Coordinates of C-alpha atoms in Angstrom, one line a residue:
X38 CA 240.7 54.9 -91.2
X39 CA 244.2 54.1 -91.9
X40 CA 243.5 51.9 -94.8
X41 CA 241.5 54.6 -96.5
X42 CA 244.4 57.0 -96.2
X43 CA 246.7 54.5 -97.9
X44 CA 244.3 53.9 -100.7
X45 CA 243.2 57.4 -101.7
X46 CA 245.5 58.8 -104.3
X47 CA 246.4 55.5 -105.8
X48 CA 246.2 55.2 -109.7
X49 CA 243.7 52.7 -110.9
X50 CA 244.4 50.5 -114.0
X51 CA 242.1 48.2 -115.9
X52 CA 243.3 44.7 -116.8
X53 CA 245.1 46.1 -119.8
X54 CA 247.1 48.5 -117.7
X55 CA 245.3 51.6 -119.0
X56 CA 244.8 54.2 -116.3
X57 CA 241.3 54.8 -115.4
X58 CA 242.0 57.7 -112.9
X59 CA 242.9 58.0 -109.1
X60 CA 241.2 56.9 -106.0
X61 CA 239.3 60.0 -104.6
X62 CA 237.4 58.3 -101.7
X63 CA 236.4 54.9 -100.4
X64 CA 232.9 53.8 -99.5
X65 CA 232.9 51.7 -96.2
X66 CA 230.0 49.8 -94.6
X67 CA 230.2 51.1 -91.1
X68 CA 228.3 48.2 -89.6
X69 CA 230.8 45.6 -91.0
X70 CA 233.9 47.9 -91.3
X71 CA 234.3 46.5 -94.9
X72 CA 235.1 48.3 -98.1
X73 CA 232.2 48.4 -100.4
X74 CA 233.4 50.6 -103.3
X75 CA 236.0 53.1 -104.5
X76 CA 235.4 56.5 -105.9
X77 CA 237.7 57.2 -108.9
X78 CA 238.3 60.6 -110.4
X79 CA 238.9 60.6 -114.1
X80 CA 242.1 62.9 -113.6
X81 CA 243.3 65.7 -115.7
X82 CA 243.9 69.4 -114.9
X83 CA 240.2 70.4 -114.5
X84 CA 239.9 67.8 -111.7
X85 CA 243.0 69.1 -109.9
X86 CA 241.4 72.5 -109.9
X87 CA 238.1 71.2 -108.5
X88 CA 236.2 71.8 -111.8
X89 CA 235.6 68.3 -113.1
X90 CA 233.0 66.1 -111.4
X91 CA 233.7 63.1 -113.5
X92 CA 233.7 60.2 -111.1
X93 CA 233.4 56.3 -111.5
X94 CA 232.2 54.1 -108.6
X95 CA 234.1 50.9 -108.6
X96 CA 232.8 48.0 -106.5
X97 CA 235.3 46.2 -104.3
X98 CA 234.7 43.0 -106.1
X99 CA 236.0 44.5 -109.4
X100 CA 239.5 44.9 -107.9
X101 CA 242.0 42.2 -108.6
X102 CA 245.0 43.7 -106.6
X103 CA 246.0 46.6 -104.5
X104 CA 249.7 47.6 -104.3
X105 CA 251.5 50.8 -105.5
X106 CA 248.5 51.0 -108.0
X107 CA 245.1 49.3 -108.0
X108 CA 244.6 46.8 -110.8
X109 CA 241.0 45.7 -111.8
X110 CA 239.9 42.3 -112.8
X111 CA 239.7 41.4 -116.5
X112 CA 236.3 40.8 -118.3
X113 CA 237.3 37.1 -118.5
X114 CA 237.0 36.9 -114.7
X115 CA 233.4 37.4 -114.9
X116 CA 233.2 41.0 -114.2
X117 CA 231.6 43.5 -116.6
X118 CA 232.3 47.2 -116.5
X119 CA 232.0 50.3 -118.7
X120 CA 234.0 53.5 -118.3

């Protein structure tokens, strides 16, 4: 999917612009062709070497905007999340 190729590798920031990590993969519902969630790696040298398994799953409804970076919704927007 072309959209997946464009999203993988983008930095993910919380609503305070703190970097959470980078998108490693995208979960897509194959029946509806809709994005369900993003798999975000926590970054760092160990992940670059494939030694880290630290991943966070971010549901699509937690995303506020996708551009050069992916911005998550704030807690005031009715979303709760812990990283």
